[in-house]
XYZ file of C-alpha atoms in Angstrom:
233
model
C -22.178 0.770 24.346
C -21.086 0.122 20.992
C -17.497 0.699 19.706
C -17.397 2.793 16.778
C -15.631 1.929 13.559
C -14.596 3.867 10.363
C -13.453 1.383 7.399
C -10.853 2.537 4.407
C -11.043 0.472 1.625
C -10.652 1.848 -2.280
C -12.023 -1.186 -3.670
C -15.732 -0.553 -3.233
C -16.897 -4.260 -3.055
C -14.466 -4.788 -0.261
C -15.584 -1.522 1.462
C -19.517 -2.427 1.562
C -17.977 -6.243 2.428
C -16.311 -5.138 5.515
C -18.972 -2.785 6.541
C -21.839 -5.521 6.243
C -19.053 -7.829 8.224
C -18.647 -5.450 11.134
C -21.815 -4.271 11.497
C -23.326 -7.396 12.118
C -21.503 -7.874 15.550
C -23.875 -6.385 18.315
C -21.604 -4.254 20.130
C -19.800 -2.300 16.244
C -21.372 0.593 15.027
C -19.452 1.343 11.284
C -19.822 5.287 11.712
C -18.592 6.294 7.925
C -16.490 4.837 5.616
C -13.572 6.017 2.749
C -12.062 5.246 -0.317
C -8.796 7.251 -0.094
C -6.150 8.078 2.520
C -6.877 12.024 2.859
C -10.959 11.127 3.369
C -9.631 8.659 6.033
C -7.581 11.524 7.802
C -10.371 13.705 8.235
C -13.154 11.562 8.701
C -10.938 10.196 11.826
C -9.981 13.948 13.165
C -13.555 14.575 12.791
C -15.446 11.025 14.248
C -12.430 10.328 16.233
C -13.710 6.435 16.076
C -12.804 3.845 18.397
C -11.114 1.406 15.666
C -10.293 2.443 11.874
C -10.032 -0.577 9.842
C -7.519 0.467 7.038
C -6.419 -0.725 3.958
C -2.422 -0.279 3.558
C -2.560 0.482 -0.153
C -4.787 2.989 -0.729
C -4.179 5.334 -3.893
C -2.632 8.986 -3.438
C -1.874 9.508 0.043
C -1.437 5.177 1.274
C -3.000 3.807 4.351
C 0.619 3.950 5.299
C 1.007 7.730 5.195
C -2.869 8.156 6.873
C -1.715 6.086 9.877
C 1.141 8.480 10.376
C -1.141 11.489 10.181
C -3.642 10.297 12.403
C -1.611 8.929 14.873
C 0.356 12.172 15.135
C -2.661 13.742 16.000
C -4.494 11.109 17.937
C -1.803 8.903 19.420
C -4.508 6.921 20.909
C -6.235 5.873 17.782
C -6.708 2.184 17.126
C -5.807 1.317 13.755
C -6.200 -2.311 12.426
C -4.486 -2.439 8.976
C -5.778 -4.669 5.992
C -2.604 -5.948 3.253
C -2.460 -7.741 0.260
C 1.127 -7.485 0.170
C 3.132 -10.639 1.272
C 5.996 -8.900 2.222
C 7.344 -8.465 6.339
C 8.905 -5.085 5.314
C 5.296 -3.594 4.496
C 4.131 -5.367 8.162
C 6.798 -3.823 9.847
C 5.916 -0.148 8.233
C 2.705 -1.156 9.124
C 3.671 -1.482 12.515
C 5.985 1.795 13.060
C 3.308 3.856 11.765
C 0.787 3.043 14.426
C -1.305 0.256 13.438
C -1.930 -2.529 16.187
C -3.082 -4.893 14.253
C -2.484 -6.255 11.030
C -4.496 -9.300 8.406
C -4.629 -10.013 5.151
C -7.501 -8.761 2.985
C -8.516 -12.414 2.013
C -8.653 -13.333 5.747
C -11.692 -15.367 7.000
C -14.265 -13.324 8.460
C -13.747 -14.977 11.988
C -10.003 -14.034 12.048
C -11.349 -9.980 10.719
C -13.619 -10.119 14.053
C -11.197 -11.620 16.148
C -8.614 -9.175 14.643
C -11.483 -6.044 15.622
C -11.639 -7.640 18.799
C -8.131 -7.433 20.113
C -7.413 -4.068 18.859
C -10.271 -2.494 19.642
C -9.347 -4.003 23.825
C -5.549 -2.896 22.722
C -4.027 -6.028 21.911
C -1.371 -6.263 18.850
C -3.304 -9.050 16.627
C -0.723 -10.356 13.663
C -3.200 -12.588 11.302
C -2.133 -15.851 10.722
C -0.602 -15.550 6.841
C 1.446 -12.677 7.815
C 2.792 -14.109 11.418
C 4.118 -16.953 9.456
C 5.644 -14.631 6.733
C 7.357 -13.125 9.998
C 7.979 -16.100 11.520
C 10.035 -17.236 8.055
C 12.104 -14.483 8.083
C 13.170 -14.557 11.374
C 13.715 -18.140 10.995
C 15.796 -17.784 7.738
C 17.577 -14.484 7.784
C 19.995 -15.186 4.880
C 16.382 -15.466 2.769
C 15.178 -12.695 3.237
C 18.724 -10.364 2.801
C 19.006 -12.083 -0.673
C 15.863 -11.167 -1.758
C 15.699 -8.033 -3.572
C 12.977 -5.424 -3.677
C 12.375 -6.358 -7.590
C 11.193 -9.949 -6.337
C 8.753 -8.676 -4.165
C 7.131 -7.270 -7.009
C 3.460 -9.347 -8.193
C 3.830 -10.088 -11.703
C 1.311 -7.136 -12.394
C 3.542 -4.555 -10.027
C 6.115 -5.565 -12.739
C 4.269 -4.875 -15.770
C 2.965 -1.783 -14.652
C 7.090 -0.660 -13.873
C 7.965 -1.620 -17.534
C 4.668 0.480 -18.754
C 5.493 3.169 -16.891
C 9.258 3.185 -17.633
C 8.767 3.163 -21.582
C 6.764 6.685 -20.627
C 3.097 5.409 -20.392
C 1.085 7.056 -18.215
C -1.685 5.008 -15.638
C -4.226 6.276 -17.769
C -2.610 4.225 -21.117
C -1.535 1.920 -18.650
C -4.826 1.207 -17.284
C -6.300 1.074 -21.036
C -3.461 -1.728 -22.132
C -4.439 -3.550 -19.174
C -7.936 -3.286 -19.336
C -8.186 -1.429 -15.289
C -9.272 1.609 -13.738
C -6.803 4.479 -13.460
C -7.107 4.376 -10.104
C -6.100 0.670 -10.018
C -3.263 1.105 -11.801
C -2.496 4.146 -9.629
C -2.673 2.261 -6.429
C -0.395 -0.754 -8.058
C 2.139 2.065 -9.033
C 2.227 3.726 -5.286
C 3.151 0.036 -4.345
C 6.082 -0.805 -6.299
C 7.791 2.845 -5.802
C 7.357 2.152 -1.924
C 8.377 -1.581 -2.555
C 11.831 -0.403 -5.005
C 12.183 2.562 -2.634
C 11.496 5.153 -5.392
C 10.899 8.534 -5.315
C 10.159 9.939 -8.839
C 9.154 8.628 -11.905
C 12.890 9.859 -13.356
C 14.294 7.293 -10.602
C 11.930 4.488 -11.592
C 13.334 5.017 -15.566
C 16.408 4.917 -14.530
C 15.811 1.444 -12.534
C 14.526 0.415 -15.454
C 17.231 0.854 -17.414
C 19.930 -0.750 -14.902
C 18.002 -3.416 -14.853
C 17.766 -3.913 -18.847
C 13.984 -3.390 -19.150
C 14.114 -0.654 -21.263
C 17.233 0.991 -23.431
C 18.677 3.917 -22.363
C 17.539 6.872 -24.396
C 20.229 8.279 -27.114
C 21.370 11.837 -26.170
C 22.197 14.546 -28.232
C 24.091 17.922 -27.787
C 24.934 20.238 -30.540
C 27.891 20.708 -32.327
C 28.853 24.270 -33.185
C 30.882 24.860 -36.447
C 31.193 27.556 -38.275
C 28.033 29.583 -36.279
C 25.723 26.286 -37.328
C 25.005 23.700 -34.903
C 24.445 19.921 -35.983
C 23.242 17.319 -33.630
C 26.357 14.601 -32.623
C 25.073 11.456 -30.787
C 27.236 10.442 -27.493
């Protein structure tokens, strides 16, 4: 009998990648597939597959989140997570939220299989990349305190923060960087999870601690005389 797979990817070259991938193995059926996080949630309350092969950082609700839903409604669900993030905190979220299994996006097909494989007979499967990322900060401890949140940031993560920060939105963003929205969305729901940010008032505000941007001149008015001027602070 075949095992039946549903595969979240946003990226749609990826998506019809993994599907062509999978499906070639005898005994995996790819049932459906989805581009975003909320799709993924009902498309696995509704097929209730036997391994969901999703990516981490999806845009809107992140493969992250969608683990957490499903698994709090299907505790049983195999989940093998896909990351392009080279960072053991996102492994370990990963992890908590469900997922058994986790490789790298840029894996080689025969670790993907091998990765499908052990899940799908409920084996935890770390792919090679990330068990060494573990591995290093196990190994060196004091690393991996020092390190802040702003250096896990990818050089794009960063420029999107400073966009965003001097008041762009990811639609101007994604036009001065020559992306889709919806990239520049997904890159943006990575660095607030990565700085631990909440709001976009938190991430100016990091911004301007961190000297990226100045901090805006405030005014309040001055009453004399029934008038009111405007007096800087």
């Amino acid at each position: 009998m075949s095992h039946r797979i549903l595969v979240v990817e946003d990226h749609p070259l990826l998506r019809h990648g993994l599907r062509a991938l999978l499906g070639s193995h005898p005994d995996y059926l790819v049932v459906d597939e989805a581009a975003d996080g909320r799709d993924a949630v009902a498309k696995a309350f509704h097929l209730q597959p036997d391994l969901i092969v999703m990516d981490l950082s999806l845009p809107g609700t992140s493969g992250i989140d969608a683990t957490l839903q499903i698994r709090r409604r299907l505790p049983q669900q195999r989940v093998l997570a896909l990351s392009d993030d080279d960072s053991e905190i996102h492994i370990g979220e990963a992890m908590r939220a469900g997922c058994i299994g986790c490789v790298k996006k840029d894996c080689a097909p025969e670790e993907m299989m091998l990765a499908a494989k052990s899940v799908l007979a409920g084996r935890r499967f770390i792919g090679q990349d990330l068990a060494s990322l573990l591995l290093d900060g196990v190994l060196n401890p004091e690393k991996a305190r020092d390190t802040s949140p702003w250096d896990r940031l990818s050089s794009r993560e960063r420029t999107i923060f400073k966009l965003i920060a001097e008041g762009g939105t990811n639609r101007s963003a994604a036009a001065y960087l020559n992306l889709s929205a919806k990239t520049v969305e997904k890159h943006r729901a990575n660095l607030m999870r990565k700085l631990r940010l909440n709001s976009a008032v938190e991430l100016a505000l990091l911004a301007v601690d961190l000297g990226l941007v100045q901090r805006p001149v405030m005014s309040r008015p001055l009453v004399t005389n029934g008038s009111s001027t405007s007096l800087a602070n």
